[in-house]
Tab-separated table of C-alpha atoms and ligand atoms in Angstrom:
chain	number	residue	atom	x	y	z
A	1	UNK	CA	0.000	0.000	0.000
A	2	UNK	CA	1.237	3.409	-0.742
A	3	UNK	CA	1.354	5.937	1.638
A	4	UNK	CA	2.571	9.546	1.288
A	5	UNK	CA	5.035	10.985	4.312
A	6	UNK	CA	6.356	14.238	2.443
A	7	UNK	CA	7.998	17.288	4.134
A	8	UNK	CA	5.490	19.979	5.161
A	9	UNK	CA	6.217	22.911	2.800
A	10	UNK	CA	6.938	26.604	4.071
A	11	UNK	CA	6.172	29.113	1.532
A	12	UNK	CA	2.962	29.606	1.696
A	13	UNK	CA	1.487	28.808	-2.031
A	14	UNK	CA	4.759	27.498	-3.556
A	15	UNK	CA	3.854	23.834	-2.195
A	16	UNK	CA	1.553	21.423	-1.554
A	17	UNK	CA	2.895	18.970	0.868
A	18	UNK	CA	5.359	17.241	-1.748
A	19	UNK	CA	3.826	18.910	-4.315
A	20	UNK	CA	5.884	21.770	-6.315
A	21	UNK	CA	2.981	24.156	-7.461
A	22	UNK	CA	3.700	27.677	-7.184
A	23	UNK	CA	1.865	29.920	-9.270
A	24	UNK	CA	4.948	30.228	-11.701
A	25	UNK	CA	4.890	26.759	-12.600
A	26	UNK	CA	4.235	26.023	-15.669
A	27	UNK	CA	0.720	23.876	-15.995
A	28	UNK	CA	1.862	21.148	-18.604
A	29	UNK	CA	4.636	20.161	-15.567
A	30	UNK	CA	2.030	20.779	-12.751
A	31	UNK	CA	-0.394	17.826	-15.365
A	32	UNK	CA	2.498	15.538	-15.196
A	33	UNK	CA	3.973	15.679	-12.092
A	34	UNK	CA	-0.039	15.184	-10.779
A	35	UNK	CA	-0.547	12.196	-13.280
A	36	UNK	CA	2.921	10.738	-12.182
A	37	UNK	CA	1.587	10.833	-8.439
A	38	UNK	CA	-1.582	9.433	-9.229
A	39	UNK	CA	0.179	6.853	-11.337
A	40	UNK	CA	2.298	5.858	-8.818
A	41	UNK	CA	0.188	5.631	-6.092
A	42	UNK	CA	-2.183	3.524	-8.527
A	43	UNK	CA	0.383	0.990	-8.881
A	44	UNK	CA	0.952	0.724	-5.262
A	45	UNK	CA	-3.159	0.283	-4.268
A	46	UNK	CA	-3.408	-2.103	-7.377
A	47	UNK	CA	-2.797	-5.721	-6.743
A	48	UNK	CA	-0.255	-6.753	-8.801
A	49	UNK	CA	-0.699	-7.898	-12.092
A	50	UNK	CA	0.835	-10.899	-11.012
A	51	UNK	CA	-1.702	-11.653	-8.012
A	52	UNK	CA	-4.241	-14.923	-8.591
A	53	UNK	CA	-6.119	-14.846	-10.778
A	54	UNK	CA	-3.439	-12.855	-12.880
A	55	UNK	CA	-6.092	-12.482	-15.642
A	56	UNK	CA	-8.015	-10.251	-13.453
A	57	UNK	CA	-5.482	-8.063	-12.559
A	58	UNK	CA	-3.628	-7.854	-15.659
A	59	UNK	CA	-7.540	-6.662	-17.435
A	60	UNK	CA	-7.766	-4.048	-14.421
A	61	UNK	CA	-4.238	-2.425	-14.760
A	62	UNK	CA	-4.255	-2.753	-18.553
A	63	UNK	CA	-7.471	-0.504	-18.627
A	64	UNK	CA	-6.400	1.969	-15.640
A	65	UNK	CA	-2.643	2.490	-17.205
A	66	UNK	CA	-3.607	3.013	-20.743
A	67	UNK	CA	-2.418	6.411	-20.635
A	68	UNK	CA	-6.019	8.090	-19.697
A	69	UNK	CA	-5.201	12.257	-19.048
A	70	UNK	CA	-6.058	11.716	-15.499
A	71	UNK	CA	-7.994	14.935	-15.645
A	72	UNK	CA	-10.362	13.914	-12.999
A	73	UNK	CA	-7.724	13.010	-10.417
A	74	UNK	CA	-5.984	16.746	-11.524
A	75	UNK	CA	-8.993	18.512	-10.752
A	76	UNK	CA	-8.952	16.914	-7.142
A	77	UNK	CA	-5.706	17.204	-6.316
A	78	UNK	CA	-6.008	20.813	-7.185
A	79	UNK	CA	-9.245	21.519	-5.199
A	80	UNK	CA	-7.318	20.016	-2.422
A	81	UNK	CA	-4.589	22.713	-3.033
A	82	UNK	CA	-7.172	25.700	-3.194
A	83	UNK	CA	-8.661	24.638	-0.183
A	84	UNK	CA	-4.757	24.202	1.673
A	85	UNK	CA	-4.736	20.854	1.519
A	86	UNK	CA	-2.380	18.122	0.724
A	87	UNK	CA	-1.684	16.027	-2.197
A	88	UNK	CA	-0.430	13.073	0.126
A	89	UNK	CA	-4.613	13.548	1.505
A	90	UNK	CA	-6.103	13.621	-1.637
A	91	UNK	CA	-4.588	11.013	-3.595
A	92	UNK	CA	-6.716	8.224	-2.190
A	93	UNK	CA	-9.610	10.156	-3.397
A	94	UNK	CA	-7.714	11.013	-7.121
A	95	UNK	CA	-6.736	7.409	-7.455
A	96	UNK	CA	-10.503	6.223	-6.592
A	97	UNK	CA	-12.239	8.690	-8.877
A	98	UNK	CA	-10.138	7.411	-11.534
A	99	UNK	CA	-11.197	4.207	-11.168
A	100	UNK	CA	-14.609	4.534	-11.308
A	101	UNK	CA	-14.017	6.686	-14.418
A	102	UNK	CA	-12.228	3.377	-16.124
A	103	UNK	CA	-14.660	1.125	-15.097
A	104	UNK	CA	-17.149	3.497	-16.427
A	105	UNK	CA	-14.880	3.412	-19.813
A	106	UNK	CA	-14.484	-0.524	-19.967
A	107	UNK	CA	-18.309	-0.916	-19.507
A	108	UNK	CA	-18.881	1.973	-22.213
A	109	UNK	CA	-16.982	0.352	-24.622
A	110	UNK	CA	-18.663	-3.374	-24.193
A	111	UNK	CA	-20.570	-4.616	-27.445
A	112	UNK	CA	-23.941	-4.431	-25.405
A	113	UNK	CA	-23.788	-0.844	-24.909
A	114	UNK	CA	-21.517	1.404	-27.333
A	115	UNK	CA	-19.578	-1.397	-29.127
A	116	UNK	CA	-15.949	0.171	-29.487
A	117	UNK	CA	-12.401	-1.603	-30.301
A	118	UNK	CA	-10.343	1.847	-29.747
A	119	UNK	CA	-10.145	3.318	-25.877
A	120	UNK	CA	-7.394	5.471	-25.307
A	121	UNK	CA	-5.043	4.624	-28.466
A	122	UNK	CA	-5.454	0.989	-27.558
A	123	UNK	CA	-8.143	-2.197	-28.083
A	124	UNK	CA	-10.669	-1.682	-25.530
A	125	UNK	CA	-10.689	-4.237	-22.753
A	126	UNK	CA	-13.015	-6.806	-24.297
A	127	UNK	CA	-11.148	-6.839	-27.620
A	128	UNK	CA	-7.976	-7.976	-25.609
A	129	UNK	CA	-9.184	-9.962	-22.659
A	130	UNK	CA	-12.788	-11.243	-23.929
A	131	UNK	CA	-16.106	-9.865	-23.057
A	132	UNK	CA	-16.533	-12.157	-19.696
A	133	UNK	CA	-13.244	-10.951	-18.508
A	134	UNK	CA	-14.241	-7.246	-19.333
A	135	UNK	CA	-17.015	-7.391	-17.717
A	136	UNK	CA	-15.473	-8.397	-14.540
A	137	UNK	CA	-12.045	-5.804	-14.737
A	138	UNK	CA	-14.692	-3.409	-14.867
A	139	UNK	CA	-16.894	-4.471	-11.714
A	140	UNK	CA	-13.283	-4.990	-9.936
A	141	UNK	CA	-12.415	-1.479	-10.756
A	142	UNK	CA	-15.722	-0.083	-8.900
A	143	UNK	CA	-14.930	-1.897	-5.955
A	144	UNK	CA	-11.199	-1.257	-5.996
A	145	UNK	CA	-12.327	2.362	-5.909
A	146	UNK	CA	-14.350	2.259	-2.808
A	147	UNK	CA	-11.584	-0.226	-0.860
A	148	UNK	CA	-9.103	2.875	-1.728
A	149	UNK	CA	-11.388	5.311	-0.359
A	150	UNK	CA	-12.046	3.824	2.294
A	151	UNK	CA	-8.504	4.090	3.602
A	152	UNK	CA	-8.769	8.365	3.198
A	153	UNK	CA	-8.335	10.152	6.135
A	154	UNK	CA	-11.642	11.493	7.787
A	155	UNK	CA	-11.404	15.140	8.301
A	156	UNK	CA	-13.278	17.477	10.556
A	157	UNK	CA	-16.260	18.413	8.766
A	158	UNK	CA	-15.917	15.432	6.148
A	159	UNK	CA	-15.912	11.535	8.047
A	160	UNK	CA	-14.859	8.887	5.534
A	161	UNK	CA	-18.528	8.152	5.218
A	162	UNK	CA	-19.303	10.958	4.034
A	163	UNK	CA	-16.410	10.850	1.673
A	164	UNK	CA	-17.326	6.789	0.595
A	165	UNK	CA	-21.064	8.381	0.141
A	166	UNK	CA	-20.124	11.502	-2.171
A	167	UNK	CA	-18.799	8.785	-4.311
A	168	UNK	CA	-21.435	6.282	-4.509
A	169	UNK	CA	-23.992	8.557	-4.969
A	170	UNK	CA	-22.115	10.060	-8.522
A	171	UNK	CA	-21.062	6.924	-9.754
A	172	UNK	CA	-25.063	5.411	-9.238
A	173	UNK	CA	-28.049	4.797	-10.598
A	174	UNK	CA	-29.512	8.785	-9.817
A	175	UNK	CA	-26.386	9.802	-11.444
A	176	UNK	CA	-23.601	8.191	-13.636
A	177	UNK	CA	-25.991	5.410	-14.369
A	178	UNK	CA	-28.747	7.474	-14.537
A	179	UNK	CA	-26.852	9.536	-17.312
A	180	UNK	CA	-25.422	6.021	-19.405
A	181	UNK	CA	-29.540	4.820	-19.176
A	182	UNK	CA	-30.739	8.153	-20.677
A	183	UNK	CA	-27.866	7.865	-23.125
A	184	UNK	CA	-28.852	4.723	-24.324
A	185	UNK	CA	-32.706	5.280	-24.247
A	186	UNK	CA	-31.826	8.390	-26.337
A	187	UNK	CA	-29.908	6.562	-29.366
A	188	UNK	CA	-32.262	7.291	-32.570
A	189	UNK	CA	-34.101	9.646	-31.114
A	190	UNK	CA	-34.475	13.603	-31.949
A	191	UNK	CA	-32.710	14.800	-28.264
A	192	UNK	CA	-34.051	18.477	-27.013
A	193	UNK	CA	-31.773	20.834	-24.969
A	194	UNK	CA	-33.332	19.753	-21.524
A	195	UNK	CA	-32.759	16.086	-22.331
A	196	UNK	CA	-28.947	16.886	-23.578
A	197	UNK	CA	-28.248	18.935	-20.128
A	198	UNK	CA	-29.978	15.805	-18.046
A	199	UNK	CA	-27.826	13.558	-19.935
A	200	UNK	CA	-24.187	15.163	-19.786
A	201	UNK	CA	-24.942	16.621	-16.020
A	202	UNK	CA	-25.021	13.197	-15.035
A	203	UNK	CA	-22.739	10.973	-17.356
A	204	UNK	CA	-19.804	13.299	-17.011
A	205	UNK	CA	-20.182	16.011	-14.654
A	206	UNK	CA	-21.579	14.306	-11.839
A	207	UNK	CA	-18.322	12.551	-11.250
A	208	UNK	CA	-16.008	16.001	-12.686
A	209	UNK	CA	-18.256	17.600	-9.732
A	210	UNK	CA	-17.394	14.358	-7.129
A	211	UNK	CA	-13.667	14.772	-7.913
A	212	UNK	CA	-13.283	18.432	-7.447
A	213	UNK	CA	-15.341	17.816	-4.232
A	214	UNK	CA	-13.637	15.004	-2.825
A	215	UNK	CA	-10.123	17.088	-3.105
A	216	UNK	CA	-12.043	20.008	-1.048
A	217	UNK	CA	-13.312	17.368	1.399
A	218	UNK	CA	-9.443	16.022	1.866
A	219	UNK	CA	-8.277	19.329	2.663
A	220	UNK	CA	-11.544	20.336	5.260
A	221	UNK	CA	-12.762	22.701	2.785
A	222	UNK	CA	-15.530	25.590	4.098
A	223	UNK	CA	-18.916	25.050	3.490
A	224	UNK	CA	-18.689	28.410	1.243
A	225	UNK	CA	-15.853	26.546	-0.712
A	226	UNK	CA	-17.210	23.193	-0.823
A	227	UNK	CA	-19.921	25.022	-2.859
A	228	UNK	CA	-18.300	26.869	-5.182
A	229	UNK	CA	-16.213	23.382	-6.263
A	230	UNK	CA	-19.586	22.192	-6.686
A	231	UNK	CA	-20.563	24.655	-8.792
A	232	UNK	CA	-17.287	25.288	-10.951
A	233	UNK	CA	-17.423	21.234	-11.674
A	234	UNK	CA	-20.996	21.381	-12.697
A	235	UNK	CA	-20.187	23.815	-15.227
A	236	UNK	CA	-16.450	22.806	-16.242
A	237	UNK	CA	-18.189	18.895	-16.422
A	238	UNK	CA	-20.904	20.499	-19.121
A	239	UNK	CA	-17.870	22.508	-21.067
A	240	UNK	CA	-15.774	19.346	-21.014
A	241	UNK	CA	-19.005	17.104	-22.458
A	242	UNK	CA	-19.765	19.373	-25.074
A	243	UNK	CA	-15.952	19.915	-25.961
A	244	UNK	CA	-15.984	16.287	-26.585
A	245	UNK	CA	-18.916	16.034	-28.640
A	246	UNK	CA	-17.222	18.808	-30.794
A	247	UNK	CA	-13.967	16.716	-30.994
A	248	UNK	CA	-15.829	13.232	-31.847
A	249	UNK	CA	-16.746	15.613	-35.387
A	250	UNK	CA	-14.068	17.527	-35.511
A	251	UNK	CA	-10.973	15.492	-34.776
A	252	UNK	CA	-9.920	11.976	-36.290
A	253	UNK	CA	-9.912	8.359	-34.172
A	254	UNK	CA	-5.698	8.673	-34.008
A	255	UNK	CA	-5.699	11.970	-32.295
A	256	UNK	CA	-8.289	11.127	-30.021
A	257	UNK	CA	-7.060	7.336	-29.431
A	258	UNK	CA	-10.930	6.212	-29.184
A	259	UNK	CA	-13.563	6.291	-32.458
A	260	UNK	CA	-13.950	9.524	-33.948
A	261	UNK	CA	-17.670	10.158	-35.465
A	262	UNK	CA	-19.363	7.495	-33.470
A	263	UNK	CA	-21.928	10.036	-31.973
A	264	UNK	CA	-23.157	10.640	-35.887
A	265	UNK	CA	-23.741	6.702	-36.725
A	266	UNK	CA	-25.257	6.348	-33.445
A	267	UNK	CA	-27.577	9.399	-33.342
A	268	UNK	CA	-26.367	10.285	-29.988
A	269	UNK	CA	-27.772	13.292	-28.529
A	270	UNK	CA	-24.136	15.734	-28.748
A	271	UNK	CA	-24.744	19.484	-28.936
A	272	UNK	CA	-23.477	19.513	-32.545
A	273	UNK	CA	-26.249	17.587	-33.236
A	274	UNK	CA	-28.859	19.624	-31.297
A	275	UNK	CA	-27.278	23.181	-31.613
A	276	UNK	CA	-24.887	23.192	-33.990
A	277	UNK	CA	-20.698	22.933	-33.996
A	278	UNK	CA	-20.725	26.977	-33.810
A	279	UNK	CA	-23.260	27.169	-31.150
A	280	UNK	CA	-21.224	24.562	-29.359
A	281	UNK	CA	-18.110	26.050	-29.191
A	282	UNK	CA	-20.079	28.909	-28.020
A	283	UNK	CA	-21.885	26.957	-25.486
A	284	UNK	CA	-18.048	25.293	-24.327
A	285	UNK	CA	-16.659	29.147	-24.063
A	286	UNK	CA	-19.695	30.070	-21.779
A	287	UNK	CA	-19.960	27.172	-19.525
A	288	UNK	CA	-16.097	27.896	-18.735
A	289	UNK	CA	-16.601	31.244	-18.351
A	290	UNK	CA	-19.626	30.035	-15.635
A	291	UNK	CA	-17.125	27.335	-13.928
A	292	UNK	CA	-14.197	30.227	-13.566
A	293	UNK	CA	-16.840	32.998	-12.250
A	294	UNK	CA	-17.484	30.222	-9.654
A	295	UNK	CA	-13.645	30.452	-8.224
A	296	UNK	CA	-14.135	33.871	-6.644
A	297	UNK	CA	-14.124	33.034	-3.449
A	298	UNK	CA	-10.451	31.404	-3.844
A	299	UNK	CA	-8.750	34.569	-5.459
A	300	UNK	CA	-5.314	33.851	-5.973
A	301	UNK	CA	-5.646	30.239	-4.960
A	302	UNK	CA	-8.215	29.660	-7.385
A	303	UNK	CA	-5.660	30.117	-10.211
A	304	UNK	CA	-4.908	26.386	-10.701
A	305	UNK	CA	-8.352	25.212	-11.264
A	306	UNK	CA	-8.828	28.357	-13.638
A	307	UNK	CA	-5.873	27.362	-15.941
A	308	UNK	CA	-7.017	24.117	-16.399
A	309	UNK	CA	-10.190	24.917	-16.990
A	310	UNK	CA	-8.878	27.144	-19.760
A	311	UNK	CA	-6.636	24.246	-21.085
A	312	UNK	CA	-9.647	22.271	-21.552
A	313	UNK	CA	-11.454	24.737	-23.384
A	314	UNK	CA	-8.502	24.363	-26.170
A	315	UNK	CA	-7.824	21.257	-25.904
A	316	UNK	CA	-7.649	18.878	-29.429
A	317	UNK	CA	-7.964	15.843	-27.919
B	401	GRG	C1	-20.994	2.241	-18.222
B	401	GRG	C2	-22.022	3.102	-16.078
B	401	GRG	C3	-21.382	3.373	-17.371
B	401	GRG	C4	-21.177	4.651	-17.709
B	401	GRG	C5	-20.472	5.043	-18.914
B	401	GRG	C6	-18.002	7.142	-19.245
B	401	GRG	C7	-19.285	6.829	-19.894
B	401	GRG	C8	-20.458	6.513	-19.048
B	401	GRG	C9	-19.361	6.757	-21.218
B	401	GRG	C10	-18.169	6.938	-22.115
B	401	GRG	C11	-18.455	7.846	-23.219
B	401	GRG	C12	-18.507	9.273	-22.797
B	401	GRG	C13	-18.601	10.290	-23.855
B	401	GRG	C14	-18.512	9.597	-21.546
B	401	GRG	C15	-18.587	10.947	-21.022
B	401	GRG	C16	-17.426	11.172	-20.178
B	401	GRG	C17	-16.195	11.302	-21.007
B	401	GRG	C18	-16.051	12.475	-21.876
B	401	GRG	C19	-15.281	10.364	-20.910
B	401	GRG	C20	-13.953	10.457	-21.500
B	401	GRG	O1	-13.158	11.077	-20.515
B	401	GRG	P1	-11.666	11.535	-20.777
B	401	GRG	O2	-11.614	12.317	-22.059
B	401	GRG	O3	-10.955	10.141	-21.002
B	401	GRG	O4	-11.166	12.210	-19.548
B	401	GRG	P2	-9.479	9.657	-20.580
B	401	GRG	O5	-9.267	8.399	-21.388
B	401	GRG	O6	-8.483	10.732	-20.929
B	401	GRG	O7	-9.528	9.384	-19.118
């Protein structure tokens, strides 16, 4: 098991505990060095892919280090920093949102619900390791993510059940189920604006909102603050959704290792489809906007979570 003992940092905003992050840092090395922590601390709350039943294992770690962007683990570890927390707290919350986001991904990608070989730049889970075993790498990852959680530390105003609970309830059926059932109900269907927002608040935000939380929970975050997380990752999860509806049209299958265009053949409800690509990329620009007027109440600290945001407005893949 992993377990983070770092030196306490002095300058005020120049660390997290173990964590180089001052404001001068450049955000492309503040990404990496937060994927290489979550990586790393993946590996060591992982059982090893040689562990009985190896197949198992190898299925789970195959899917989780595929080389994902680890954007929802980012977002947490910096909510934990706005709030003056520490990465060595928050990682057991990164590293379990993350895994519920790959299980989500493996399941996605099964021939009973979206049918894809390609998950990021590699054959999806099932193409590799059968549909049985897929299944199953997928159901391990869920549960992997709660036994990780469950070894957080409880804070003041945040016990580890409330911390286990903030989870479940996003990756469930009210939420990220809820959102996958709507999405598959939807396929073929003319999709209205109301039914779009239903649909992406719950399939992708819900659990952008539950990571950005989660990292303010770690760190004993305000009530005031707690909120305003809440609200920035309700908005930045929308902006991110509708970004990637524009890229599934707009980029092609090798630059976004999955299937480009699959929203088109499927008749998914995207905003292209329902607005238009202009309108969308309009939409995206707004929703940020909404997610960084949400960071007030951080000033200076908030500056993190307001470049990334801004990253993920441009990003191309
Ligand atoms: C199977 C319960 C269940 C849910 C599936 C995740 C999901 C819900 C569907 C996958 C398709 C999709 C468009 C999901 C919305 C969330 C999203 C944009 C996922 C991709 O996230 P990235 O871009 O992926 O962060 P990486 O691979 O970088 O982690």
């Amino acid at each position: 098991m992993m377990h983070e003992h770092l030196p306490r940092a002095s300058g005020a905003s120049q660390h997290v505990r173990g964590l180089h992050t001052g404001a001068a840092m450049d955000l492309s090395a503040y990404l990496k060095q937060c994927a290489q922590r979550v990586d790393r601390a993946l590996d060591g709350y992982l059982p090893r892919a040689t562990a009985k039943p190896a197949t198992i294992h190898r299925a789970m770690r195959y899917s989780l280090f595929a080389g994902g962007k680890r954007m929802r683990p980012v977002l947490c570890l910096a909510a934990a920093e706005a709030c003056g927390g520490e990465v060595g707290a928050a990682l057991p919350a990164a590293c379990a949102v993350e895994c519920v986001h790959t299980y989500s991904l493996v399941h996605d990608d099964l021939p009973c619900m979206d049918d894809d070989d390609l998950r990021r730049g590699r054959p999806t889970s099932h193409k590799v390791f059968g549909e049985g075993v897929a299944v199953l790498a997928g159901d391990a990852l869920l549960t992997q993510a709660f036994e990780i959680l469950a070894q957080a530390a409880p804070t003041p105003r945040y016990p580890i059940a409330a911390q286990i609970r903030e989870l479940a309830v996003a990756s469930g059926s009210l939420q990220l189920i809820a959102g996958q059932i709507a999405d598959l109900e939807g396929e073929g269907k003319p999709a209205t604006r109301a039914q779009l927002r239903f649909i992406h608040e719950r399939k992708t935000a819900a659990m952008i909102e539950a990571s950005l939380r989660l990292g303010a929970m770690s760190a004993n975050a305000t009530p005031a603050k707690l909120s305003a997380l809440t609200d920035f990752g309700r908005n930045l999860g929308l902006a991110f959704q509708v970004i990637d509806d524009i890229l599934d049209v707009t980029q092609t299958s090798e630059k976004l290792g999955k299937s480009a265009g699959k929203d088109i053949a499927a008749e998914k409800a995207t905003y292209p489809a329902v607005i238009g690509l202009e309108a969308s990329k309009r939409e995206a620009a707004r929703l940020t906007a909404a997610a960084d007027r949400a960071l007030e109440v951080f000033g200076k600290k908030g500056g993190r979570l307001r470049a990334i945001s801004g990253r993920l407005l441009h990003r191309e893949s």
